[in-house]
Coordinates of C-alpha atoms and ligand atoms in Angstrom, one line a residue:
M1 CA 2.1 20.6 15.2
S2 CA 3.2 20.8 18.8
E3 CA 6.9 21.1 19.7
Q4 CA 8.0 17.7 20.6
N5 CA 10.8 15.5 21.8
V6 CA 9.8 12.3 20.0
A7 CA 12.4 10.0 21.7
Q8 CA 11.3 11.1 25.1
D9 CA 7.6 10.5 24.3
L10 CA 8.4 7.1 22.8
A11 CA 10.5 6.2 25.9
K12 CA 7.4 6.6 28.0
L13 CA 6.0 3.4 26.5
D14 CA 8.7 1.4 28.1
A15 CA 7.0 1.0 31.4
D16 CA 4.0 -0.4 29.6
R17 CA 6.1 -2.8 27.6
Q18 CA 7.8 -4.1 30.7
R19 CA 4.5 -4.8 32.3
I20 CA 3.0 -6.4 29.2
E21 CA 6.1 -8.6 28.7
Q22 CA 5.3 -10.3 32.0
I23 CA 2.1 -11.8 30.7
H24 CA 1.5 -14.1 27.7
M25 CA -1.4 -13.2 25.4
R26 CA -3.0 -16.6 26.0
D27 CA -3.3 -15.6 29.7
M28 CA -4.7 -12.2 28.7
F29 CA -7.5 -14.0 26.8
R30 CA -8.0 -16.4 29.6
N31 CA -8.3 -13.6 32.2
D32 CA -10.7 -11.5 30.1
P33 CA -13.5 -13.0 28.1
Q34 CA -14.4 -9.5 27.0
R35 CA -11.2 -8.9 25.2
F36 CA -12.5 -9.4 21.7
K37 CA -15.4 -7.0 22.4
K38 CA -13.1 -4.4 23.9
F39 CA -10.5 -4.5 21.2
S40 CA -12.4 -4.6 18.0
L41 CA -14.3 -2.0 16.0
C42 CA -16.0 -1.1 12.7
A43 CA -15.2 1.6 10.2
G44 CA -17.6 1.7 7.3
E45 CA -17.6 -1.8 5.9
L46 CA -14.4 -2.8 7.6
F47 CA -14.2 -4.7 10.8
L48 CA -10.9 -4.8 12.8
D49 CA -10.1 -7.3 15.5
Y50 CA -7.0 -6.1 17.3
S51 CA -7.5 -8.2 20.4
K52 CA -4.6 -10.5 19.5
N53 CA -2.0 -7.9 20.2
R54 CA 0.3 -7.4 23.2
I55 CA -1.9 -4.7 24.7
D56 CA -4.0 -3.9 27.7
E57 CA -6.2 -0.9 28.4
K58 CA -3.4 0.9 30.2
S59 CA -0.9 0.5 27.3
L60 CA -3.5 1.6 24.8
A61 CA -4.2 4.7 27.0
S62 CA -0.5 5.6 26.8
L63 CA -0.5 5.1 23.1
F64 CA -3.5 7.5 22.7
D65 CA -1.7 10.0 24.9
L66 CA 1.3 9.7 22.6
A67 CA -1.0 10.4 19.6
R68 CA -2.3 13.5 21.3
T69 CA 1.1 14.9 22.5
S70 CA 2.5 14.2 19.0
G71 CA -0.2 16.4 17.5
V72 CA -1.7 13.7 15.2
E73 CA -5.1 15.5 15.2
T74 CA -3.5 18.9 14.5
L75 CA -1.5 17.7 11.6
R76 CA -4.5 15.8 10.2
D77 CA -6.5 19.0 10.3
Q78 CA -3.7 21.0 8.8
M79 CA -3.5 18.5 5.9
W80 CA -7.2 18.6 5.3
S81 CA -7.2 22.4 5.3
G82 CA -4.6 22.5 2.6
E83 CA -1.5 23.6 4.5
H84 CA 1.8 22.7 3.0
I85 CA 2.5 19.8 5.3
N86 CA 4.9 18.4 2.6
S87 CA 7.4 21.0 3.7
T88 CA 10.5 19.9 1.7
E89 CA 8.5 20.1 -1.6
D90 CA 6.4 23.1 -0.3
R91 CA 3.1 21.4 -1.2
A92 CA -0.2 20.6 0.2
V93 CA -1.3 17.0 0.7
M94 CA -4.8 16.7 -0.6
H95 CA -5.4 13.3 -2.0
M96 CA -8.5 13.0 0.2
A97 CA -10.1 15.8 -1.8
L98 CA -10.0 13.5 -4.9
R99 CA -12.6 11.2 -3.3
H100 CA -14.5 13.8 -1.2
Q101 CA -18.2 13.3 -1.7
G102 CA -19.5 16.6 -0.2
N103 CA -20.3 19.8 -2.1
D104 CA -18.2 22.0 0.1
Q105 CA -15.2 23.8 -1.3
R106 CA -11.7 22.6 -0.7
I107 CA -9.2 25.4 -0.8
V108 CA -5.5 25.0 -1.7
D109 CA -3.3 28.0 -2.2
G110 CA -6.3 30.2 -2.4
E111 CA -8.0 28.2 -5.1
N112 CA -11.1 26.0 -4.8
I113 CA -9.8 22.6 -6.0
S114 CA -13.2 20.9 -5.9
A115 CA -14.2 22.3 -9.3
P116 CA -11.2 21.1 -11.3
I117 CA -11.3 17.7 -9.6
R118 CA -14.9 17.3 -10.7
K119 CA -14.0 18.5 -14.2
V120 CA -11.3 15.9 -14.7
L121 CA -13.4 13.2 -13.3
A122 CA -16.2 14.1 -15.7
A123 CA -13.8 14.1 -18.6
M124 CA -12.5 10.7 -17.6
R125 CA -16.0 9.3 -17.3
A126 CA -17.0 10.7 -20.7
Y127 CA -13.9 9.2 -22.3
A128 CA -14.2 5.8 -20.5
T129 CA -17.8 5.5 -21.3
S130 CA -17.3 6.2 -25.0
L131 CA -14.3 3.9 -25.3
R132 CA -16.0 1.0 -23.5
S133 CA -19.1 1.4 -25.7
G134 CA -17.1 1.6 -28.9
E135 CA -18.1 5.1 -29.6
I136 CA -14.5 6.1 -29.7
N137 CA -12.4 3.6 -31.6
G138 CA -8.8 3.1 -32.8
S139 CA -7.5 4.7 -36.0
T140 CA -8.8 1.9 -38.3
G141 CA -12.3 2.0 -36.7
K142 CA -11.9 -1.1 -34.6
K143 CA -13.0 -1.2 -31.0
I144 CA -10.3 -0.8 -28.4
T145 CA -10.0 -4.1 -26.5
D146 CA -6.7 -3.7 -24.6
V147 CA -5.3 -0.8 -22.6
V148 CA -1.6 -0.6 -21.6
N149 CA -0.8 1.7 -18.7
I150 CA 2.8 2.9 -19.0
G151 CA 4.0 4.3 -15.7
I152 CA 6.1 3.4 -12.7
G153 CA 6.0 3.7 -8.9
G154 CA 3.0 5.7 -7.9
S155 CA 1.8 5.8 -11.6
D156 CA 1.7 2.0 -11.8
L157 CA 1.5 0.2 -8.5
G158 CA -1.9 1.6 -7.4
P159 CA -3.8 1.0 -10.7
A160 CA -2.1 -2.4 -11.2
M161 CA -3.0 -3.6 -7.7
V162 CA -6.5 -2.3 -8.0
V163 CA -7.4 -3.9 -11.3
R164 CA -6.1 -7.2 -10.1
A165 CA -8.1 -6.9 -6.9
L166 CA -11.2 -6.0 -8.8
S167 CA -10.8 -8.5 -11.7
P168 CA -14.4 -9.7 -11.4
F169 CA -15.5 -6.2 -12.2
V170 CA -13.4 -5.9 -15.3
S171 CA -15.3 -5.9 -18.6
E172 CA -15.0 -4.7 -22.2
I173 CA -11.4 -3.7 -21.9
K174 CA -8.4 -5.7 -20.7
P175 CA -5.8 -3.8 -18.7
H176 CA -2.1 -4.3 -19.0
F177 CA 0.8 -2.6 -17.1
V178 CA 4.3 -1.8 -18.3
S179 CA 6.6 -0.2 -15.7
N180 CA 10.1 -1.6 -15.8
V181 CA 12.7 -0.1 -18.1
D182 CA 13.8 -3.8 -18.6
G183 CA 12.8 -4.4 -22.3
S184 CA 11.3 -7.7 -21.3
D185 CA 8.4 -5.9 -19.7
I186 CA 7.2 -4.1 -22.7
A187 CA 8.1 -7.0 -25.1
D188 CA 6.1 -9.5 -23.1
T189 CA 3.2 -7.1 -22.9
L190 CA 3.1 -6.2 -26.6
N191 CA 3.5 -9.7 -27.6
G192 CA 0.0 -10.9 -28.6
L193 CA -1.5 -7.4 -28.7
N194 CA -3.0 -6.0 -31.9
P195 CA -2.0 -2.3 -32.5
E196 CA -5.4 -1.6 -34.1
T197 CA -7.2 -2.5 -30.9
T198 CA -4.7 -1.2 -28.3
L199 CA -4.7 2.0 -26.4
F200 CA -1.7 3.3 -24.4
I201 CA -2.0 5.5 -21.4
V202 CA 1.2 7.3 -20.6
A203 CA 0.8 7.9 -16.9
S204 CA 3.5 10.2 -15.5
K205 CA 3.0 13.1 -13.2
T206 CA 6.2 14.8 -14.4
F207 CA 6.2 13.2 -17.9
T208 CA 10.0 13.1 -17.6
T209 CA 10.5 9.8 -15.8
D210 CA 13.1 7.9 -17.7
E211 CA 11.6 4.4 -17.5
T212 CA 8.2 5.7 -18.5
M213 CA 9.4 7.8 -21.4
T214 CA 11.6 5.0 -22.7
N215 CA 8.6 2.6 -22.6
A216 CA 6.3 5.2 -24.1
N217 CA 8.7 5.8 -27.0
S218 CA 9.1 2.1 -27.7
A219 CA 5.3 1.7 -27.6
R220 CA 4.9 4.6 -30.0
K221 CA 7.5 3.0 -32.4
W222 CA 5.6 -0.3 -32.3
L223 CA 2.3 1.4 -33.0
S224 CA 3.7 3.7 -35.8
A225 CA 5.4 0.7 -37.5
A226 CA 2.0 -1.0 -37.8
L227 CA -0.4 1.9 -38.3
G228 CA 1.7 4.9 -39.2
D229 CA 2.7 7.9 -37.1
A230 CA -0.7 9.6 -37.8
A231 CA -2.4 6.9 -35.7
V232 CA -0.6 8.0 -32.5
G233 CA -3.3 10.5 -31.6
D234 CA -6.0 7.8 -31.6
H235 CA -3.9 5.3 -29.6
F236 CA -2.3 7.3 -26.9
V237 CA -3.7 9.3 -24.0
A238 CA -1.8 10.9 -21.2
V239 CA -2.2 11.4 -17.5
S240 CA 0.1 14.1 -16.2
T241 CA 0.6 17.5 -14.6
N242 CA 3.0 18.4 -17.4
L243 CA 0.5 19.3 -20.1
A244 CA 3.1 20.9 -22.5
A245 CA 5.3 17.7 -22.6
C246 CA 2.2 15.6 -23.3
A247 CA 1.3 17.8 -26.3
S248 CA 4.8 17.6 -27.7
F249 CA 4.7 13.8 -27.5
G250 CA 1.7 14.1 -29.9
I251 CA -1.1 13.5 -27.6
Q252 CA -4.4 15.2 -28.5
Q253 CA -5.4 18.0 -26.2
D254 CA -8.7 16.4 -25.2
R255 CA -6.9 13.1 -24.3
I256 CA -4.7 14.6 -21.7
F257 CA -6.1 14.1 -18.2
G258 CA -4.5 16.4 -15.6
F259 CA -3.8 16.3 -11.9
W260 CA -2.1 18.5 -9.5
D261 CA 1.1 18.8 -7.5
W262 CA -0.8 18.3 -4.2
V263 CA -1.3 14.6 -5.2
G264 CA 1.7 12.6 -4.2
G265 CA 2.5 9.8 -6.7
R266 CA 1.8 7.0 -4.2
Y267 CA -1.5 8.6 -3.3
S268 CA -2.6 9.2 -6.8
V269 CA -4.7 6.2 -7.8
W270 CA -7.8 8.3 -6.9
S271 CA -6.8 10.9 -9.6
A272 CA -6.6 10.6 -13.3
I273 CA -3.8 8.1 -12.7
G274 CA -6.7 5.7 -12.0
L275 CA -7.9 6.1 -15.7
S276 CA -6.7 2.5 -16.5
V277 CA -8.9 1.4 -13.6
M278 CA -11.9 3.3 -14.8
L279 CA -11.5 2.0 -18.3
A280 CA -11.3 -1.5 -17.0
I281 CA -14.1 -1.5 -14.4
G282 CA -16.3 1.3 -15.7
A283 CA -17.0 4.7 -14.3
D284 CA -19.8 3.6 -11.9
H285 CA -17.5 1.1 -10.2
F286 CA -14.7 3.7 -10.1
D287 CA -17.2 6.0 -8.3
D288 CA -17.8 3.3 -5.7
F289 CA -14.1 2.9 -5.2
L290 CA -13.9 6.6 -4.4
I291 CA -17.0 6.4 -2.1
G292 CA -15.4 3.6 -0.1
A293 CA -12.2 5.7 0.4
A294 CA -14.3 8.8 1.3
E295 CA -16.1 6.7 4.0
L296 CA -12.8 5.9 5.6
D297 CA -11.7 9.5 5.3
Q298 CA -14.8 10.7 7.2
H299 CA -14.1 8.1 9.9
F300 CA -10.5 9.2 10.2
L301 CA -11.4 12.9 10.3
T302 CA -14.2 12.6 12.8
A303 CA -13.9 9.5 15.0
P304 CA -12.3 10.0 18.5
L305 CA -8.8 8.6 18.6
E306 CA -9.9 5.7 20.8
Q307 CA -12.4 4.6 18.1
N308 CA -10.4 5.5 15.1
M309 CA -9.3 2.5 13.1
P310 CA -6.3 3.9 11.2
V311 CA -5.2 5.6 14.5
I312 CA -5.3 2.3 16.4
M313 CA -3.4 0.5 13.6
G314 CA -0.9 3.3 13.4
L315 CA -0.3 3.2 17.2
L316 CA 0.0 -0.5 17.3
G317 CA 2.7 -0.2 14.6
V318 CA 4.6 2.4 16.7
W319 CA 4.2 0.2 19.8
Y320 CA 5.9 -2.7 18.1
R321 CA 8.5 -0.6 16.2
N322 CA 9.6 1.5 19.1
A323 CA 8.8 -0.2 22.4
F324 CA 9.5 -3.7 21.2
D325 CA 12.0 -3.0 18.4
F326 CA 10.2 -5.3 15.9
S327 CA 11.5 -4.2 12.5
T328 CA 9.1 -5.7 10.0
H329 CA 5.4 -5.9 9.5
A330 CA 3.7 -8.5 7.3
V331 CA 0.4 -8.0 5.5
L332 CA -1.1 -11.3 4.6
P333 CA -4.3 -11.2 2.6
Y334 CA -6.4 -14.3 2.6
D335 CA -7.7 -13.0 -0.6
E336 CA -5.8 -14.1 -3.7
R337 CA -6.8 -11.0 -5.7
L338 CA -5.0 -8.8 -3.2
G339 CA -1.8 -10.4 -4.5
R340 CA -0.2 -7.1 -5.2
F341 CA -1.5 -5.4 -2.1
A342 CA 1.7 -5.9 -0.1
A343 CA 3.8 -4.5 -3.0
Y344 CA 1.5 -1.5 -3.1
L345 CA 1.8 -1.0 0.6
Q346 CA 5.5 -1.3 0.5
Q347 CA 5.6 1.9 -1.5
Q348 CA 2.9 3.6 0.4
D349 CA 4.5 2.9 3.8
M350 CA 8.2 2.6 3.1
E351 CA 8.5 5.5 0.7
S352 CA 6.5 7.6 3.2
N353 CA 8.1 6.7 6.5
G354 CA 11.4 5.3 5.6
K355 CA 13.1 8.5 6.8
S356 CA 16.0 9.3 9.1
V357 CA 15.5 13.0 9.7
Q358 CA 12.7 14.8 11.3
R359 CA 10.7 17.6 9.7
D360 CA 13.2 20.2 10.7
G361 CA 16.1 18.1 9.2
T362 CA 17.6 16.9 12.6
S363 CA 18.4 13.3 12.8
V364 CA 16.0 10.9 14.5
N365 CA 17.3 8.9 17.4
Y366 CA 14.6 6.3 17.3
A367 CA 13.3 3.8 14.8
T368 CA 10.9 4.9 12.0
G369 CA 9.1 3.0 9.2
P370 CA 9.2 -0.8 9.4
I371 CA 9.9 -3.1 6.5
V372 CA 6.6 -4.0 5.1
W373 CA 6.1 -7.3 3.2
G374 CA 3.7 -10.1 2.6
E375 CA 2.0 -12.5 0.2
P376 CA -1.4 -14.0 0.1
G377 CA -2.4 -16.9 2.4
T378 CA -2.7 -19.8 2.2
N379 CA 0.4 -19.9 -0.1
G380 CA 2.6 -18.1 2.5
Q381 CA 1.8 -20.9 5.0
H382 CA 3.7 -23.3 2.9
A383 CA 6.6 -21.0 2.6
F384 CA 7.7 -18.4 5.1
Y385 CA 5.2 -18.8 8.0
Q386 CA 7.7 -21.2 9.6
L387 CA 9.8 -18.1 10.6
I388 CA 6.7 -16.2 11.7
H389 CA 5.8 -19.0 14.1
Q390 CA 9.1 -20.2 15.3
G391 CA 11.8 -17.8 14.1
T392 CA 13.8 -15.5 16.4
D393 CA 12.1 -12.3 15.0
V394 CA 8.6 -11.4 16.1
I395 CA 6.6 -10.2 13.1
P396 CA 3.3 -8.4 13.7
V397 CA 0.9 -9.4 11.1
D398 CA -2.3 -8.0 9.4
F399 CA -4.6 -10.7 8.1
L400 CA -7.2 -9.5 5.5
L401 CA -10.2 -11.6 4.8
A402 CA -13.6 -11.4 2.9
A403 CA -16.5 -13.2 4.5
Q404 CA -17.8 -14.0 1.0
G405 CA -15.8 -15.2 -2.0
E406 CA -16.8 -13.8 -5.4
E407 CA -16.9 -17.2 -6.9
D408 CA -19.2 -20.1 -6.4
Y409 CA -16.6 -22.3 -4.7
P410 CA -18.0 -22.4 -1.1
V411 CA -15.8 -25.2 0.1
H412 CA -12.7 -23.3 -1.0
H413 CA -13.8 -20.2 0.8
E414 CA -14.6 -22.0 4.0
K415 CA -11.2 -23.6 4.0
L416 CA -9.6 -20.2 3.3
V417 CA -11.4 -18.7 6.3
A418 CA -10.5 -21.6 8.6
N419 CA -6.9 -21.2 7.6
C420 CA -6.9 -17.5 8.3
F421 CA -8.5 -17.8 11.7
A422 CA -6.2 -20.7 12.5
Q423 CA -3.1 -18.8 11.8
S424 CA -4.0 -15.9 14.1
E425 CA -5.1 -18.3 16.8
A426 CA -1.8 -20.3 16.5
L427 CA 0.3 -17.2 16.5
M428 CA -1.4 -16.0 19.7
L429 CA -1.7 -19.3 21.6
G430 CA 1.5 -21.1 20.6
K431 CA 2.0 -24.6 21.9
T432 CA 3.8 -25.3 25.2
I433 CA 6.3 -28.1 25.8
E434 CA 3.7 -29.7 28.1
Q435 CA 1.1 -29.7 25.3
V436 CA 3.6 -31.1 22.9
T437 CA 4.7 -33.9 25.3
E438 CA 1.2 -34.9 26.0
E439 CA 0.3 -35.0 22.3
L440 CA 3.3 -37.1 21.5
H441 CA 2.6 -39.5 24.4
G442 CA -1.0 -39.8 23.1
A443 CA 0.4 -40.8 19.7
G444 CA 2.5 -43.5 21.3
V445 CA 5.9 -41.9 20.8
S446 CA 8.6 -43.2 23.2
S447 CA 9.8 -41.0 26.1
E448 CA 13.2 -41.0 24.6
A449 CA 12.0 -39.8 21.2
I450 CA 9.7 -37.2 22.8
K451 CA 12.7 -35.7 24.6
E452 CA 14.5 -35.2 21.3
L453 CA 11.5 -34.1 19.3
A454 CA 9.5 -32.0 21.7
P455 CA 11.7 -28.8 21.6
H456 CA 11.3 -28.6 17.8
K457 CA 7.5 -28.8 18.1
V458 CA 7.1 -26.0 20.6
F459 CA 5.5 -22.7 19.4
P460 CA 6.2 -19.7 21.6
G461 CA 3.0 -18.0 20.7
N462 CA 2.4 -14.4 22.0
R463 CA 2.8 -13.3 18.4
P464 CA 0.6 -10.3 17.5
S465 CA -1.9 -10.0 14.7
N466 CA -4.7 -7.8 13.5
T467 CA -7.6 -9.3 11.5
I468 CA -9.4 -7.1 9.0
L469 CA -12.7 -8.7 7.9
Y470 CA -15.1 -7.4 5.3
K471 CA -18.1 -8.8 3.5
K472 CA -16.7 -9.0 0.0
L473 CA -13.9 -7.4 -2.0
T474 CA -15.9 -4.8 -3.9
P475 CA -14.7 -1.5 -5.4
K476 CA -16.1 0.2 -2.3
T477 CA -14.4 -2.1 0.2
L478 CA -11.1 -1.8 -1.6
G479 CA -11.3 2.0 -1.6
S480 CA -11.8 1.8 2.2
L481 CA -9.0 -0.6 2.7
I482 CA -6.4 1.5 0.8
A483 CA -7.5 4.7 2.6
L484 CA -7.3 2.8 5.9
Y485 CA -3.6 2.1 5.3
E486 CA -2.9 5.6 3.9
H487 CA -4.2 7.1 7.2
K488 CA -2.3 4.6 9.3
V489 CA 0.9 5.7 7.5
F490 CA -0.1 9.3 8.2
V491 CA -0.5 8.7 11.9
Q492 CA 2.9 7.0 12.2
G493 CA 4.6 9.7 10.2
A494 CA 3.1 12.3 12.5
I495 CA 4.3 10.5 15.6
W496 CA 7.8 10.0 14.2
N497 CA 7.8 13.6 13.1
V498 CA 9.0 12.8 9.6
N499 CA 7.7 14.2 6.3
S500 CA 5.7 11.3 4.9
Y501 CA 5.1 13.0 1.6
D502 CA 8.6 13.4 0.1
Q503 CA 10.9 10.7 -1.2
W504 CA 14.4 12.1 -1.6
G505 CA 15.9 8.7 -1.0
V506 CA 15.1 7.7 -4.6
E507 CA 17.1 10.4 -6.1
L508 CA 20.8 9.4 -5.7
G509 CA 20.4 6.2 -7.7
K510 CA 18.7 8.0 -10.5
Q511 CA 21.5 10.6 -10.6
L512 CA 24.2 8.0 -10.7
A513 CA 22.5 5.9 -13.4
K514 CA 22.4 9.0 -15.6
A515 CA 26.2 9.4 -15.2
L516 CA 26.8 5.7 -15.7
L517 CA 24.8 5.4 -18.9
P518 CA 27.4 6.7 -21.4
K519 CA 29.9 4.4 -19.8
V520 CA 27.6 1.4 -20.1
Q521 CA 27.0 2.4 -23.7
G522 CA 30.7 2.6 -24.3
H523 CA 30.7 6.3 -25.2
E524 CA 32.9 7.2 -22.3
A525 CA 35.7 5.5 -20.5
A526 CA 34.8 3.5 -17.4
T527 CA 36.8 5.6 -15.0
A528 CA 36.3 7.9 -12.0
H529 CA 34.4 5.3 -10.0
D530 CA 35.2 3.1 -7.1
C531 CA 37.1 -0.1 -8.1
S532 CA 33.9 -2.3 -7.7
T533 CA 31.8 -0.2 -10.0
Q534 CA 34.7 0.2 -12.4
G535 CA 35.4 -3.5 -12.3
L536 CA 31.7 -4.4 -12.9
L537 CA 31.6 -2.0 -15.9
Q538 CA 34.7 -3.6 -17.4
R539 CA 33.4 -7.1 -16.8
F540 CA 30.0 -6.1 -18.4
Q541 CA 31.8 -4.7 -21.5
S542 CA 33.8 -8.0 -21.8
L543 CA 30.5 -10.0 -21.7
R544 CA 28.5 -7.9 -24.2
Ligands
LIG601 C1 5.6 8.3 -5.4 C2 6.8 8.7 -6.1 C3 7.2 7.9 -7.3 C4 6.5 8.3 -8.6 C5 7.3 7.7 -9.8 C6 6.7 8.1 -11.1 O1 5.1 8.9 -4.5 O2 6.8 10.1 -6.3 O3 6.9 6.5 -7.1 O4 5.2 8.1 -8.6 O5 8.6 8.0 -9.7 O6 6.8 9.4 -11.3 P1 6.0 10.1 -12.5 O7 4.5 9.9 -12.3 O8 6.3 11.6 -12.5 O9 6.4 9.4 -13.8

């Protein structure tokens, strides 16, 4: 990566911002009927309309310059060639290799990783196929009908989001997810399940994560109480890089699916962490999911920056975060089954780029990762869209939409589409005081009432949005969508010069929870804390 002074490079965007702020987007559209054509593109099966952004050709050119001077392409190529771009953990970042479709070798630390990737994938396929067909059964010979994935963070959010998104493809086996250490999570999940027909996947890269091991031990107790301890081998599989710990939990050697330290947790749904997905949708659909991601990877690796969808989305995010100081970004799928997509992206984006130091450890003096949030439309329209349209914060939005619904409810889908397009149009156009006044006059409202009411009915407009349109939410499309956002996050991390692949910010809380546990349990005195923490401990003990 080139030597850089990020703040200086970002400051160069200011002249563009000042120029752009002089003109409302509605005028940009009025002045240029080619805007949609100019500012939209395809990548595989995804279509992106980014014309409803506060951009012109000149500001985009500056953004592409920024990508070049920040060394986005160099870092991308370093990642793909297996260099340890995750410097603080001294690791390569090779999740793209998990879905790579070519026969070429991928070398990490002198080893060809393509062969072990294919081996694990084949083992997953063989297991999934036998389990789904009833060739492999539970300890009493009954067919497994329910699978519970026990994992948290990267070992939960990806698979949980994906099986929900692909629910029309789920057959034979019903997937469940337990992540929270809160006992209500496992209790509610086990309630109604039959131990004889339930399989648990303990999904943990390290196999030491407290929440996951606590849940795994409770699940094991539940199963042993019903079927005896000898049944554990038939009802538990593991996904981990810590093979020794899996074996000592009692998991059979051939039911441990491995992965590698060059797969970050939040980038691991493509690895054996996706086993619950494969069990639920079948191996062929899982292959399509990988193929969809690989298609986006090829696009990201080869398309020129100016026609590179994740690069464009990443740059627009930097534009708003740094030149305009907008601090949040909403992802609003008009696709109910993407109900967990925003939660998934929160980890992908905020754990990756929520950083305050550069790669060399020096503090940043510019803003980095935005707050990412969202909910599916149209529900959000009846809730928080008020603020998006008329609040004091400007919130750039991504709308996600399938042209075809999975179900035979055409009227529903047409209404969904109309609402999605209407929102981006409304955000861009807004409504002027003159339009409001005219409308109210037309409705016969008195001049006096109009004076009072009109300001409340004005929409400033000029609010940016992207629209990502695809034919249908299939495994392949979903693979492409996730990869698109992964690369977008990469581009932003490269520009902000942060390490997008570590997550030290999650450690302090874990460390303090460990120290607090004996005090919560009452084994140690509630001392040596600040008076708030101490007071809470005492209050808690008095309420137990
Ligand atoms: C993701 C993080 C984190 C991780 C969980 C679970 O990038 O590393 O979310 O996935 O903490 O870790 P284990 O898989 O090791 O249990």
